[in-house]
mmCIF file of C-alpha atoms in Angstrom:
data_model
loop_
_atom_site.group_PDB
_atom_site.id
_atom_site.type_symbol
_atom_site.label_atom_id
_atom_site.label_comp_id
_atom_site.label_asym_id
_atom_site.label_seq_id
_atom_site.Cartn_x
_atom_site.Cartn_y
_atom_site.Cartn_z
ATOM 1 C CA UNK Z 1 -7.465 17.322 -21.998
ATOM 2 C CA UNK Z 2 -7.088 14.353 -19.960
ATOM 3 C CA UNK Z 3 -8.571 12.221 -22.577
ATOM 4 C CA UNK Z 4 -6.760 13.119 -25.154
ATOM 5 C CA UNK Z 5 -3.674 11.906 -23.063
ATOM 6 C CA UNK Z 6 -5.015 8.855 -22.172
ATOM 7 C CA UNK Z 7 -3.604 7.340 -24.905
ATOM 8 C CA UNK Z 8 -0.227 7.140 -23.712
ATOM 9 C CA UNK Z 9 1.713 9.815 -26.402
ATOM 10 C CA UNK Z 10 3.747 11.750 -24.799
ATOM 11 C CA UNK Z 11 2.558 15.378 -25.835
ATOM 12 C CA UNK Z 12 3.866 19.358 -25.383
ATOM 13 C CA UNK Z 13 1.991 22.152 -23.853
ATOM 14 C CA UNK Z 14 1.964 23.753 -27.441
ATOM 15 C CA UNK Z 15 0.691 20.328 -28.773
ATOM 16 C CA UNK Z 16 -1.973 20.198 -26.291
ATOM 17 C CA UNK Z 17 -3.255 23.983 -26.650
ATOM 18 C CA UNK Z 18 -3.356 23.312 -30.766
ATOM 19 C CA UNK Z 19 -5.468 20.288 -30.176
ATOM 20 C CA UNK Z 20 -7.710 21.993 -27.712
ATOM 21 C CA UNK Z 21 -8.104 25.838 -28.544
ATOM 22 C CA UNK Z 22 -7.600 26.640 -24.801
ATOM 23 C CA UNK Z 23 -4.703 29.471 -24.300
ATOM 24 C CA UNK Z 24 -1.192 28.106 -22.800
ATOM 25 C CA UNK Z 25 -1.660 29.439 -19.631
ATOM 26 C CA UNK Z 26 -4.562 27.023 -19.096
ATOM 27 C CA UNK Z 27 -3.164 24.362 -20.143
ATOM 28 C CA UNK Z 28 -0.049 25.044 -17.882
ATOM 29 C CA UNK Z 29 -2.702 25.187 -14.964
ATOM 30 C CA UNK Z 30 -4.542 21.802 -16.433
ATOM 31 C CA UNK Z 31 -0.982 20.333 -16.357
ATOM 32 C CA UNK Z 32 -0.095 21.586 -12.771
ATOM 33 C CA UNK Z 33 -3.154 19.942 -11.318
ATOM 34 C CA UNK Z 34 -2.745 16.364 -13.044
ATOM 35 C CA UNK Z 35 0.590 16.221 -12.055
ATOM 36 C CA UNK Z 36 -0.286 16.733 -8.535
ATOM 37 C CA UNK Z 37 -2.814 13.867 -9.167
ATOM 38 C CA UNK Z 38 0.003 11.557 -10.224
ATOM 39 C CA UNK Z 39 -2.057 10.676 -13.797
ATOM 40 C CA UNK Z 40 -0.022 12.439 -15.881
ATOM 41 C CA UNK Z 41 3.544 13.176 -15.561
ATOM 42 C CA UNK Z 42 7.286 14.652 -17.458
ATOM 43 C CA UNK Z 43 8.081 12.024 -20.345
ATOM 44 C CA UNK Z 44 11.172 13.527 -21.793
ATOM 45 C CA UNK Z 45 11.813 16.635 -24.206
ATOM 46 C CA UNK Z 46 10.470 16.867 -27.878
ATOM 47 C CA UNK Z 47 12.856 17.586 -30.628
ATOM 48 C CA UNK Z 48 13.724 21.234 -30.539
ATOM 49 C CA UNK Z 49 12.791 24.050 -32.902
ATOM 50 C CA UNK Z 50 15.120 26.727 -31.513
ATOM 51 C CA UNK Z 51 16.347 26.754 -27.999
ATOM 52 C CA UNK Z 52 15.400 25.352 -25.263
ATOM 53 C CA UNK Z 53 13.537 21.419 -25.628
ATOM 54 C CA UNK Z 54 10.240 21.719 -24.760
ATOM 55 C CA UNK Z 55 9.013 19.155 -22.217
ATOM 56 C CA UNK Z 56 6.033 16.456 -22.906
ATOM 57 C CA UNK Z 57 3.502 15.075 -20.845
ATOM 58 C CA UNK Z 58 2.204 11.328 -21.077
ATOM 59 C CA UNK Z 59 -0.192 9.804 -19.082
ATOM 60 C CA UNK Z 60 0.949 7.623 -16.185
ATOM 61 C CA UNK Z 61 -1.376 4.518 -15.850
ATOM 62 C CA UNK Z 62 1.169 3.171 -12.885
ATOM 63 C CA UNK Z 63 -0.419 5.523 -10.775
ATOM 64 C CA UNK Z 64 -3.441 4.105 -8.910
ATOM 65 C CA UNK Z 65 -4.629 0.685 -10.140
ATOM 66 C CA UNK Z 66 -7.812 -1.792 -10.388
ATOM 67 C CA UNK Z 67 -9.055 -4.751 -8.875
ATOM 68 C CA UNK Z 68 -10.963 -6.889 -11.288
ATOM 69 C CA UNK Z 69 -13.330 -9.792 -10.895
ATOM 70 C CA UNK Z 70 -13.935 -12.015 -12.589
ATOM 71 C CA UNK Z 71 -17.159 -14.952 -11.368
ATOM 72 C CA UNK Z 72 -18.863 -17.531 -13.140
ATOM 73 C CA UNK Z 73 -20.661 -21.012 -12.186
ATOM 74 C CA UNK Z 74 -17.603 -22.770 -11.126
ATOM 75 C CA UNK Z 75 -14.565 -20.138 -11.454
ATOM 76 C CA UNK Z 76 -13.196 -17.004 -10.517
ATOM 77 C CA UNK Z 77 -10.036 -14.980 -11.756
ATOM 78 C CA UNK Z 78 -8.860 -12.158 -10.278
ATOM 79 C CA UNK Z 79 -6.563 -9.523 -11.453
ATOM 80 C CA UNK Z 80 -4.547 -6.421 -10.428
ATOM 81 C CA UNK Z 81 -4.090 -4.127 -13.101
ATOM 82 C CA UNK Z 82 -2.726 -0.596 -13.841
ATOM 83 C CA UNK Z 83 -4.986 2.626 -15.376
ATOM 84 C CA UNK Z 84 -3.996 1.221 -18.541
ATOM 85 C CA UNK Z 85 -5.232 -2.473 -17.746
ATOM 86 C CA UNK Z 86 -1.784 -4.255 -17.722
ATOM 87 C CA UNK Z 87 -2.044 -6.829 -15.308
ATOM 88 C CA UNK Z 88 0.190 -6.759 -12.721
ATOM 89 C CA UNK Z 89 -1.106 -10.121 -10.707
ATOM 90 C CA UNK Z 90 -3.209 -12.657 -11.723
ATOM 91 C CA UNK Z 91 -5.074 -16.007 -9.669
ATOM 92 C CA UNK Z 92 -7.738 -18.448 -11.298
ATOM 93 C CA UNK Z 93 -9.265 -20.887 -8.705
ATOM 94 C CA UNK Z 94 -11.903 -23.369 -8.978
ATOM 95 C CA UNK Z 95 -15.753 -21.682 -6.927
ATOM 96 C CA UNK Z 96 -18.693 -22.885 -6.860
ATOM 97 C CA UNK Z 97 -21.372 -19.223 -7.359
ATOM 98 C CA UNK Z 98 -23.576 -21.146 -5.635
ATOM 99 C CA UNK Z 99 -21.998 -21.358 -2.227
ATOM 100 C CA UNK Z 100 -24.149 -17.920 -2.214
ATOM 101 C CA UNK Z 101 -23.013 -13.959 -1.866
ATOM 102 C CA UNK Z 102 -21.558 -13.577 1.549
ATOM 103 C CA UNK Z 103 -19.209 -16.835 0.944
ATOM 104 C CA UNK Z 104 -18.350 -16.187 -2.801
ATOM 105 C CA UNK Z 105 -17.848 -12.014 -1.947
ATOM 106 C CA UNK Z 106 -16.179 -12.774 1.638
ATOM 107 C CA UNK Z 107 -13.502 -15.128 -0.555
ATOM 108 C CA UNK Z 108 -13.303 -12.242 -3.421
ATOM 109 C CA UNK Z 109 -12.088 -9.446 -0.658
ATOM 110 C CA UNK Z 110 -9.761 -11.938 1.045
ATOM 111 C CA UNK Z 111 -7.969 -13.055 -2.013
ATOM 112 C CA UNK Z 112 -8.225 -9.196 -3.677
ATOM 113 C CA UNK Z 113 -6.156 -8.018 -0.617
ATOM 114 C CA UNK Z 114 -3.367 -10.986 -0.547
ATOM 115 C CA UNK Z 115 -3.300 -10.350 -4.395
ATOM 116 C CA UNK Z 116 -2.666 -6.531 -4.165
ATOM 117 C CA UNK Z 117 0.135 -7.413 -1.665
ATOM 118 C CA UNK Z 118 1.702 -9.294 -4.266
ATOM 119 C CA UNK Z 119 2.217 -6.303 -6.409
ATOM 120 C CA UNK Z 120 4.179 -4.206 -3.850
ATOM 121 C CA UNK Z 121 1.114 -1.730 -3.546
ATOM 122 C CA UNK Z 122 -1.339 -0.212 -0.970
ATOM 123 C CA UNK Z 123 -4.658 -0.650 -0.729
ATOM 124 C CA UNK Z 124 -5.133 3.341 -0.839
ATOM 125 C CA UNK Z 125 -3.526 2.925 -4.357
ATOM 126 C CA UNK Z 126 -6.829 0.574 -5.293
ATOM 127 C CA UNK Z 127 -9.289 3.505 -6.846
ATOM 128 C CA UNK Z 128 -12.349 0.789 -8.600
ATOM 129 C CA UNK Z 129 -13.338 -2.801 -8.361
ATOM 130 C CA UNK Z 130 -14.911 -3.980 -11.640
ATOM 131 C CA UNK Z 131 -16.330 -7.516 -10.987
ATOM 132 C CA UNK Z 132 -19.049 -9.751 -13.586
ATOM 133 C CA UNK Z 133 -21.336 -12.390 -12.469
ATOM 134 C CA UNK Z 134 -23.403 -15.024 -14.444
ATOM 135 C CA UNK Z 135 -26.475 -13.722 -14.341
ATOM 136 C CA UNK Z 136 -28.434 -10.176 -14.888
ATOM 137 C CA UNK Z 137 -27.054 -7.141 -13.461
ATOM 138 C CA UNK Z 138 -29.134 -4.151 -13.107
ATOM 139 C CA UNK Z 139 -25.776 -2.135 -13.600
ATOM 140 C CA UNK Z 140 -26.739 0.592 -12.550
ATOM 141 C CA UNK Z 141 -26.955 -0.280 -8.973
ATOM 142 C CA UNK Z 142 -24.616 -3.465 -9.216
ATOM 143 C CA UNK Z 143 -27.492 -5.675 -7.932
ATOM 144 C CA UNK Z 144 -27.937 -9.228 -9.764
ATOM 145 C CA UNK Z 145 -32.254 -9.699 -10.738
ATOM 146 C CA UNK Z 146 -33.453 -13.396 -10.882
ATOM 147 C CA UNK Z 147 -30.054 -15.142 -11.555
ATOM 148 C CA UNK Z 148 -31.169 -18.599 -12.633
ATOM 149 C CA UNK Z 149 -27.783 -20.159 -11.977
ATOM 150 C CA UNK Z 150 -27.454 -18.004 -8.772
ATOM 151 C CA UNK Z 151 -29.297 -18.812 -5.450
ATOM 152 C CA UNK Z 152 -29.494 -16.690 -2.694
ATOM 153 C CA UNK Z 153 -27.944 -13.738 -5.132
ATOM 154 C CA UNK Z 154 -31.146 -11.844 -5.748
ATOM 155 C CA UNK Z 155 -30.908 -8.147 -5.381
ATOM 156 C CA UNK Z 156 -28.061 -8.233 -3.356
ATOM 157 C CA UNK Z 157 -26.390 -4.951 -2.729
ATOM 158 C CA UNK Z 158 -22.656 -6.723 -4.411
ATOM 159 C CA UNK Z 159 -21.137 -3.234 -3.795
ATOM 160 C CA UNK Z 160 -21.738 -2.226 -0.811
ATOM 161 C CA UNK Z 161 -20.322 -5.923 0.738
ATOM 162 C CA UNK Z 162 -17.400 -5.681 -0.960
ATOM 163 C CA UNK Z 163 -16.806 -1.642 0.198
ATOM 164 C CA UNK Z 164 -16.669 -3.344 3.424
ATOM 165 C CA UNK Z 165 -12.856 -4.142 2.262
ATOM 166 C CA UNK Z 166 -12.443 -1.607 -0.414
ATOM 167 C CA UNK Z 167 -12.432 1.806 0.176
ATOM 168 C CA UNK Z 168 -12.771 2.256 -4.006
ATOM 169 C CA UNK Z 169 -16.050 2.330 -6.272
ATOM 170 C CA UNK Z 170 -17.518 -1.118 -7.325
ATOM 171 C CA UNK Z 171 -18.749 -1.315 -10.524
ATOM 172 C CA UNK Z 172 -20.788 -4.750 -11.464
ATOM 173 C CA UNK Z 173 -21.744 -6.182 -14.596
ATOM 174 C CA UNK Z 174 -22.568 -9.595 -16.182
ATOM 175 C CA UNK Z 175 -19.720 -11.538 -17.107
ATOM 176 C CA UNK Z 176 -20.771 -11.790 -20.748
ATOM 177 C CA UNK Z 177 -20.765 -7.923 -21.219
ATOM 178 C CA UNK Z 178 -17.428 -8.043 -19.587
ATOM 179 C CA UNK Z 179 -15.753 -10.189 -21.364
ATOM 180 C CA UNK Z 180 -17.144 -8.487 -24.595
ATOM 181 C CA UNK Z 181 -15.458 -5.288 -23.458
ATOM 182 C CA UNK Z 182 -12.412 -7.328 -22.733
ATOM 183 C CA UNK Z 183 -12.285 -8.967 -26.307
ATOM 184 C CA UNK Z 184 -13.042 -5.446 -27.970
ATOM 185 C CA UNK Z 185 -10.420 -3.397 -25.978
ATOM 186 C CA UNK Z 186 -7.903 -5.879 -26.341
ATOM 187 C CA UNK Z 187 -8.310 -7.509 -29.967
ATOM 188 C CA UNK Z 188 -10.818 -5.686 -32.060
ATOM 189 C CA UNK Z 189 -10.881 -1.937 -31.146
ATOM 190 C CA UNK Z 190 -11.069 -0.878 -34.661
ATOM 191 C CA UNK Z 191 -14.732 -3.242 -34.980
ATOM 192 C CA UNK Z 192 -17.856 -1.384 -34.807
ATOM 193 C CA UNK Z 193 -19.872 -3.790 -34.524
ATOM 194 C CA UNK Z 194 -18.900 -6.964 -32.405
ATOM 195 C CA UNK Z 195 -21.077 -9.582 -31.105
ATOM 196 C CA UNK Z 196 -19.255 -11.626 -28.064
ATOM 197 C CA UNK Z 197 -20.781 -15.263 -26.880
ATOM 198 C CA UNK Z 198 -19.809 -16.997 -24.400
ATOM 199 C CA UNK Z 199 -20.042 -21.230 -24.270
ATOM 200 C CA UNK Z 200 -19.341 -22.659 -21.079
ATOM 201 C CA UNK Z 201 -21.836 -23.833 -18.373
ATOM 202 C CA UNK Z 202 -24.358 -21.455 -19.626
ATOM 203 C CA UNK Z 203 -24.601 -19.265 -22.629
ATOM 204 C CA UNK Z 204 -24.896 -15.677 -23.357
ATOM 205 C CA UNK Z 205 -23.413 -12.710 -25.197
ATOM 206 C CA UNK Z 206 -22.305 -9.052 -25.041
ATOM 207 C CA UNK Z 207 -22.966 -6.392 -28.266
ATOM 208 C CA UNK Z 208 -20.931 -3.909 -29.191
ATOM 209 C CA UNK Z 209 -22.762 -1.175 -31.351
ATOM 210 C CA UNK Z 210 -21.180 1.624 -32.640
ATOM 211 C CA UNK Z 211 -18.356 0.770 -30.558
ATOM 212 C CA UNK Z 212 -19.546 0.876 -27.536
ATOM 213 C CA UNK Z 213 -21.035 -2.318 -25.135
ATOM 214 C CA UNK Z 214 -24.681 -2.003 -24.971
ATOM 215 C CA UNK Z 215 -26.524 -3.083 -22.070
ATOM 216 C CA UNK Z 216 -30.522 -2.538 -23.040
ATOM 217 C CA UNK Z 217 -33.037 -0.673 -20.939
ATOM 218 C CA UNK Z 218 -32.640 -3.245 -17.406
ATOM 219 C CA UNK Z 219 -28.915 -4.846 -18.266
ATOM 220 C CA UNK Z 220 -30.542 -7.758 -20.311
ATOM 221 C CA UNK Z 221 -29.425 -7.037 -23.403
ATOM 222 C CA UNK Z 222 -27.903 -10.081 -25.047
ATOM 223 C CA UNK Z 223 -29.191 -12.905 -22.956
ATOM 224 C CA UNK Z 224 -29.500 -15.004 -26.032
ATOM 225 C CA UNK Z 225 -29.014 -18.497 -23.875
ATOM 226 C CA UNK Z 226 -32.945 -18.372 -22.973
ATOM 227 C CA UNK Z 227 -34.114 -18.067 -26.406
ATOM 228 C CA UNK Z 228 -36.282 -20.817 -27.586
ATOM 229 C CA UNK Z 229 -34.639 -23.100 -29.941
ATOM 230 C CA UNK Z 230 -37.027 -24.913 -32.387
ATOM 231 C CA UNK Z 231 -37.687 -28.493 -32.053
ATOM 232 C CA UNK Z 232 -36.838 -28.742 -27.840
ATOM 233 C CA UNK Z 233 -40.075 -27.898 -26.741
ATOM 234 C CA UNK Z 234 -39.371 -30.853 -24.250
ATOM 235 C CA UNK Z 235 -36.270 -29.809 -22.962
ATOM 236 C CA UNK Z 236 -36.726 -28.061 -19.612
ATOM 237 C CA UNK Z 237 -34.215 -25.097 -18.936
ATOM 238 C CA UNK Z 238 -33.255 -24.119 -15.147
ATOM 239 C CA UNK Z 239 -34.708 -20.710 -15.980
ATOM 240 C CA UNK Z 240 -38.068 -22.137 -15.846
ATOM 241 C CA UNK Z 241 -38.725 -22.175 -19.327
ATOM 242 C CA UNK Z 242 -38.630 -25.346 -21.917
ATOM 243 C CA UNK Z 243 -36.352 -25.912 -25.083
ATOM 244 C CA UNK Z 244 -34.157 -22.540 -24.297
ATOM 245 C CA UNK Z 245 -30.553 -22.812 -26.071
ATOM 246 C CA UNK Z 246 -28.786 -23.024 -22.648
ATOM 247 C CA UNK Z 247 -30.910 -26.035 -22.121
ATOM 248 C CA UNK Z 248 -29.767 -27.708 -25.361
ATOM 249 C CA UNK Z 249 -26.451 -26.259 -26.656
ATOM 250 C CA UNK Z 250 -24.586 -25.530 -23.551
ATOM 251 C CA UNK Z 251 -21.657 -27.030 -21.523
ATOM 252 C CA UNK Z 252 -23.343 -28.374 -19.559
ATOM 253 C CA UNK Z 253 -26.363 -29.980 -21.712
ATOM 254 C CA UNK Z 254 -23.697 -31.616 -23.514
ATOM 255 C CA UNK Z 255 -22.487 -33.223 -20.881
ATOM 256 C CA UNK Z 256 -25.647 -34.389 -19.648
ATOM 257 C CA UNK Z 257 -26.119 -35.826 -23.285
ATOM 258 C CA UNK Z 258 -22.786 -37.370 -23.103
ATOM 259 C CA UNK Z 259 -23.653 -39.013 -19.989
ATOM 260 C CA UNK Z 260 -26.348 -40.716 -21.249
ATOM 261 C CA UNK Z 261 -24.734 -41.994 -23.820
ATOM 262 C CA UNK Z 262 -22.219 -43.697 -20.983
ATOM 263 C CA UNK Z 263 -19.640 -41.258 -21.448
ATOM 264 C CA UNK Z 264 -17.653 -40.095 -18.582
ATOM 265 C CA UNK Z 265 -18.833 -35.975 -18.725
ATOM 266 C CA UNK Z 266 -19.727 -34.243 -15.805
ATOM 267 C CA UNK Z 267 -18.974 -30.698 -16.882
ATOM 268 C CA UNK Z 268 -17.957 -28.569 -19.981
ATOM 269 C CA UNK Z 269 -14.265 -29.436 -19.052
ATOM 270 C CA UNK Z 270 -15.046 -33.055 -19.666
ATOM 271 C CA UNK Z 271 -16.624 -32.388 -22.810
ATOM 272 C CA UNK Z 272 -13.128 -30.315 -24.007
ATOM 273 C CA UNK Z 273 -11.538 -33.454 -22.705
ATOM 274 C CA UNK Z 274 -13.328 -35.669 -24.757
ATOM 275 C CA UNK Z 275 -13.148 -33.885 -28.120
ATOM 276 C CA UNK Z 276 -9.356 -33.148 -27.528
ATOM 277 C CA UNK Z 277 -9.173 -36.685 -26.868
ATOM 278 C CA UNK Z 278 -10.472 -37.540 -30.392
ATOM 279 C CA UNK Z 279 -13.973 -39.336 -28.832
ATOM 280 C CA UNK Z 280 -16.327 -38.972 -32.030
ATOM 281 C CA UNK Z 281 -19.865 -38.928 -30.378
ATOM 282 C CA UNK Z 282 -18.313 -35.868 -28.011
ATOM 283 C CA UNK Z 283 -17.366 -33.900 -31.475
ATOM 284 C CA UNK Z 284 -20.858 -34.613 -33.360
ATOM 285 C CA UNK Z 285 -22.386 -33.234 -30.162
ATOM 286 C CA UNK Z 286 -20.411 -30.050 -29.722
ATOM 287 C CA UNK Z 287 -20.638 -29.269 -33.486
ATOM 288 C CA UNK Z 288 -24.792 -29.660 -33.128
ATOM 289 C CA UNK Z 289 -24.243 -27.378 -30.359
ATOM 290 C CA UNK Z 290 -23.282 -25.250 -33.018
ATOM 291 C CA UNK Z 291 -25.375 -25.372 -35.232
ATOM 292 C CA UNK Z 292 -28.256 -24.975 -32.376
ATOM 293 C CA UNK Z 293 -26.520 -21.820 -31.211
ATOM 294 C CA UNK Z 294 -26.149 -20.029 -34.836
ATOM 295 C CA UNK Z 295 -29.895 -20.906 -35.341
ATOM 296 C CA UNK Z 296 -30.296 -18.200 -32.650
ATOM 297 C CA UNK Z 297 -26.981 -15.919 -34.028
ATOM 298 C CA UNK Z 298 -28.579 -16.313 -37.469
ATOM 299 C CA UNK Z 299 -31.669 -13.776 -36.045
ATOM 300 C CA UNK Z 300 -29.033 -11.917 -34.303
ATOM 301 C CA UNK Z 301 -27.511 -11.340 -37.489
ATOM 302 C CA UNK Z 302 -30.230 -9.762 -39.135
ATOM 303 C CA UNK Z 303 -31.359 -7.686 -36.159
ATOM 304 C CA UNK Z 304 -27.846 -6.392 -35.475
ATOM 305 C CA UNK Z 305 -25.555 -6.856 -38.522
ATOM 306 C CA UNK Z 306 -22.545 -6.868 -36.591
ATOM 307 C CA UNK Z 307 -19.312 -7.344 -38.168
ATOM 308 C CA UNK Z 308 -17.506 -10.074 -36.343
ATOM 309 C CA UNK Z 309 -18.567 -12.603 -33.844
ATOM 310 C CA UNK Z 310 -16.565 -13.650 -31.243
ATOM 311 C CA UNK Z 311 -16.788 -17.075 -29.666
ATOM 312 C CA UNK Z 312 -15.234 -17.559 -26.444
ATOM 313 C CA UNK Z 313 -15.894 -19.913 -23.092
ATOM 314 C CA UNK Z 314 -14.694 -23.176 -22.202
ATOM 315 C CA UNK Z 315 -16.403 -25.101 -24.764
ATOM 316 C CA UNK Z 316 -15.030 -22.586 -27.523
ATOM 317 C CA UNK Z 317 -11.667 -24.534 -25.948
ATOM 318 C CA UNK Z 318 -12.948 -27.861 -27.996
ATOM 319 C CA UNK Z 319 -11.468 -26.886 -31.489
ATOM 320 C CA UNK Z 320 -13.390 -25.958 -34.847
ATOM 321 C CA UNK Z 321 -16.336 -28.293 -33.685
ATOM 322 C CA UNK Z 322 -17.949 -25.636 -32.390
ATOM 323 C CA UNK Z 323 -16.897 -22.396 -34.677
ATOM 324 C CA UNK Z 324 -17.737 -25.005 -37.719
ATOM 325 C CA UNK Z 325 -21.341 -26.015 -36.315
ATOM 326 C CA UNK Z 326 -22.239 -22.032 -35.681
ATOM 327 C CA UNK Z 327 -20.871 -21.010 -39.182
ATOM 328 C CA UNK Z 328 -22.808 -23.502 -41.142
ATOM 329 C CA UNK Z 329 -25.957 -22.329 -40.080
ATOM 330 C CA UNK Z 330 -25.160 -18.724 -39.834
ATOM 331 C CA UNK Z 331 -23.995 -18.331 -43.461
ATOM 332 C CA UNK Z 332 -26.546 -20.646 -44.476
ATOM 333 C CA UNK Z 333 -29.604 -18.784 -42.700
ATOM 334 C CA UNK Z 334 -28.654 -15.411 -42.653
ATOM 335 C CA UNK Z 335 -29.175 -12.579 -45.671
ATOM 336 C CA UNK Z 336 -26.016 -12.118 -47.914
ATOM 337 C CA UNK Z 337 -25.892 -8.676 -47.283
ATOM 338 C CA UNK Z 338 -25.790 -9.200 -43.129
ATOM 339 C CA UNK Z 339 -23.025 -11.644 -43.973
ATOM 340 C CA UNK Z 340 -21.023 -9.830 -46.998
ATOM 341 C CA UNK Z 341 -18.078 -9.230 -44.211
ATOM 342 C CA UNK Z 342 -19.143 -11.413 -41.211
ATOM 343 C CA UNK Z 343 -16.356 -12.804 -39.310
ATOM 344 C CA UNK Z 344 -16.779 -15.592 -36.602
ATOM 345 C CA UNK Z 345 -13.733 -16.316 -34.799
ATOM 346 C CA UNK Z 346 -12.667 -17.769 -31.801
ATOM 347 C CA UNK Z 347 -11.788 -15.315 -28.544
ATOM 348 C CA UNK Z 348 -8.341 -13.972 -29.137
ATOM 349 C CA UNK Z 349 -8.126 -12.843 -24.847
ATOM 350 C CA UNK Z 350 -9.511 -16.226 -24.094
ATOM 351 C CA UNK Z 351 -9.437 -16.804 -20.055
ATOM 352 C CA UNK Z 352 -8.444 -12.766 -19.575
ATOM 353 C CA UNK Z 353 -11.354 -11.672 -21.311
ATOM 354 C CA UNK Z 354 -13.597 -11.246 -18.407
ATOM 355 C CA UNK Z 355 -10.613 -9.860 -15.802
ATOM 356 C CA UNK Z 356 -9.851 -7.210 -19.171
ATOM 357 C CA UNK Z 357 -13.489 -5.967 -19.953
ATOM 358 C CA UNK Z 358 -13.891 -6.019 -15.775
ATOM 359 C CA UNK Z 359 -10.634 -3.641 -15.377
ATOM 360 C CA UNK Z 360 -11.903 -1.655 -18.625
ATOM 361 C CA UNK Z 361 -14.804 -1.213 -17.076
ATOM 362 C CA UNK Z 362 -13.322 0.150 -13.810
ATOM 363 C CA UNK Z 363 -11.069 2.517 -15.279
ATOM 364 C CA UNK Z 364 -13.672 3.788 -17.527
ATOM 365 C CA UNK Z 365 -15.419 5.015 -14.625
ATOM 366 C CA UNK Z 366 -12.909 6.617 -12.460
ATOM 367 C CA UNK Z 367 -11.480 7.941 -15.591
ATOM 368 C CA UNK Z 368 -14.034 9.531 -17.089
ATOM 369 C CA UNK Z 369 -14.563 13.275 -17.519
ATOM 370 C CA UNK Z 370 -16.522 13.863 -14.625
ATOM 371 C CA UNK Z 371 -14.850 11.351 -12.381
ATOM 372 C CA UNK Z 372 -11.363 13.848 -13.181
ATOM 373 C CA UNK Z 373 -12.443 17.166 -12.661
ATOM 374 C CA UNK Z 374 -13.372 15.566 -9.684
ATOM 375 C CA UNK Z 375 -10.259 14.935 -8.771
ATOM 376 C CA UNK Z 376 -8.358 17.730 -9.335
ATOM 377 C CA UNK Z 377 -11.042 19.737 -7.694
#
């Protein structure tokens, strides 16, 4: 019953027992308890048939609310949202992932707390941390496996260090998959089938399928930056591997191309810089970039057939360079029936789409089913 309120329409008892079959006295009880919870509560009087209004019920997502984390190389944004995942505070600092766990996490729970203060709330009132990291999650246990761009990170128990702060449930996740869910939630829900990737300092993506963000059998589902890209085969990749796309088509391979050309590019922001700036060699290289990464998409195409691909990251920052190089080769490679309807676009959530899939994914948890009767229990 809780689910069907979630969606923020204020309802009546009667409305409630005709969507669920359950008798009125049930529902009363149902009610009682979720009230006492704080999730649900009065939300006026429906229109009146004969006597007395009757009172509706809405779902009230100021209740508890979320931490959410978002890490990657050399960022982090942080957010406090509501049940509903309207942020209520927001930070973005430059951090370096490779200062290593107990410097990065120790930073995380300092800033978390100062930024929940900022809202006027408790920490009691925190109920889920939802953080991603750039790298594989097993996500089932939070722990990141062999993060190339991670040192030090290996297996590291993420939620139990940050529990040391919080006393909520951390959920983990890569930041690709996160910001996928963000992007769906937020500006596709009514797409099926979405394919997110992300261009910044490395690359990777998040599927949707039937809806829903699909992780694969160990969390490595859509790790399409250490796919082999033809004609690198000398390009070494930090993975260990040679001529994977990261190695060729990401932020940061661009800027080591750009360097060598005598261009001032340290990073993926430089390379933004450089485009926006109207520097010619910086826009042939970001569109080969993408054409490199929708020689990969092009399979993903035809092994998925999602509807829409989103392209988001810094380097998605640089203009149609990018979009243009990844569409060329996509249409151009891929069957007409995979591509009948395909949109590629560029991330609608942009910066918030990792701190909105990360909050999605919190809430998801402490509001599911289970995670409610639960509760009220």
């Amino acid at each position: 019953m809780f689910q069907l309120l979630r969606d923020g329409q204020p309802r009546t008892r009667a409305d409630l027992a005709a969507i669920t079959g359950q008798a009125r006295s049930t529902i009363a009880a149902r009610i009682d308890l979720l009230m006492a919870s704080g999730l649900i509560a009065p939300a006026g009087e429906a229109s009146s048939t004969g006597g007395r209004p009757p009172v509706t019920f809405a779902f009230s997502p100021g209740a508890r609310i979320v931490l959410a984390v978002d890490l990657g190389a050399t960022h982090a944004r942080l957010a406090v949202t509501d049940l509903a995942s309207n942020v209520l505070a927001e930070v973005d600092a430059p951090l370096s992932i490779s200062d290593g766990p107990e410097n990065v996490l120790a930073w995380v729970a300092e800033t978390g707390e100062k930024l929940i203060a900022t809202t006027g709330r408790d920490l009691k009132d925190l109920v889920s941390v939802g953080v991603g990291l750039p790298g594989p999650v097993e996500h089932s246990t939070g722990r990141p496996i062999n993060p190339p761009i991670m040192p030090a990170w290996d297996d590291v128990d993420v939620p139990a260090i940050l529990k040391r702060t919080f006393d909520a449930s951390v959920l983990v996740d890569n930041d690709v998959n996160i910001m996928a869910l963000g992007e769906h939630r937020t500006a596709w829900p009514g797409v099926s089938d979405l394919l997110f990737v992300k261009v910044a300092t490395g690359i990777g993506a998040g599927v949707i399928s039937d809806g829903e963000l699909r992780r694969g059998a160990q969390g490595a589902a859509g790790d399409i930056g250490h796919i082999a890209v033809p004609n690198a085969t000398d390009t070494p990749c930090r993975c260990g591997n040679i001529g994977c796309l990261e190695a060729v088509a990401s932020g940061q391979a661009i800027a080591g191309a750009l360097k060598k050309e005598g261009l001032e590019a340290a990073n993926s922001g430089d390379v933004v810089s450089l485009v926006r700036g109207g520097d010619l060699m910086a826009s042939h290289a970001v569109r080969q970039a993408g054409r490199d990464i929708g020689s990969v998409l092009a399979a993903c195409v035809s092994l998925l057939n999602p509807s829409m691909i989103v392209v988001g990251g810094v380097i998605a920052d640089a203009g149609e360079h990018l979009i243009a190089g990844i569409r060329e080769i996509v249409y151009q490679r891929s069957l007409p029936l995979a591509t009948q309807h395909l949109r590629i676009v560029t991330s609608q959530a942009r910066g918030q789409a990792g701190v909105l899939g990360a909050s999605a994914m919190a809430i998801d948890h402490v509001l599911s089913p289970a995670a409610i009767d639960a509760l009220i229990a």
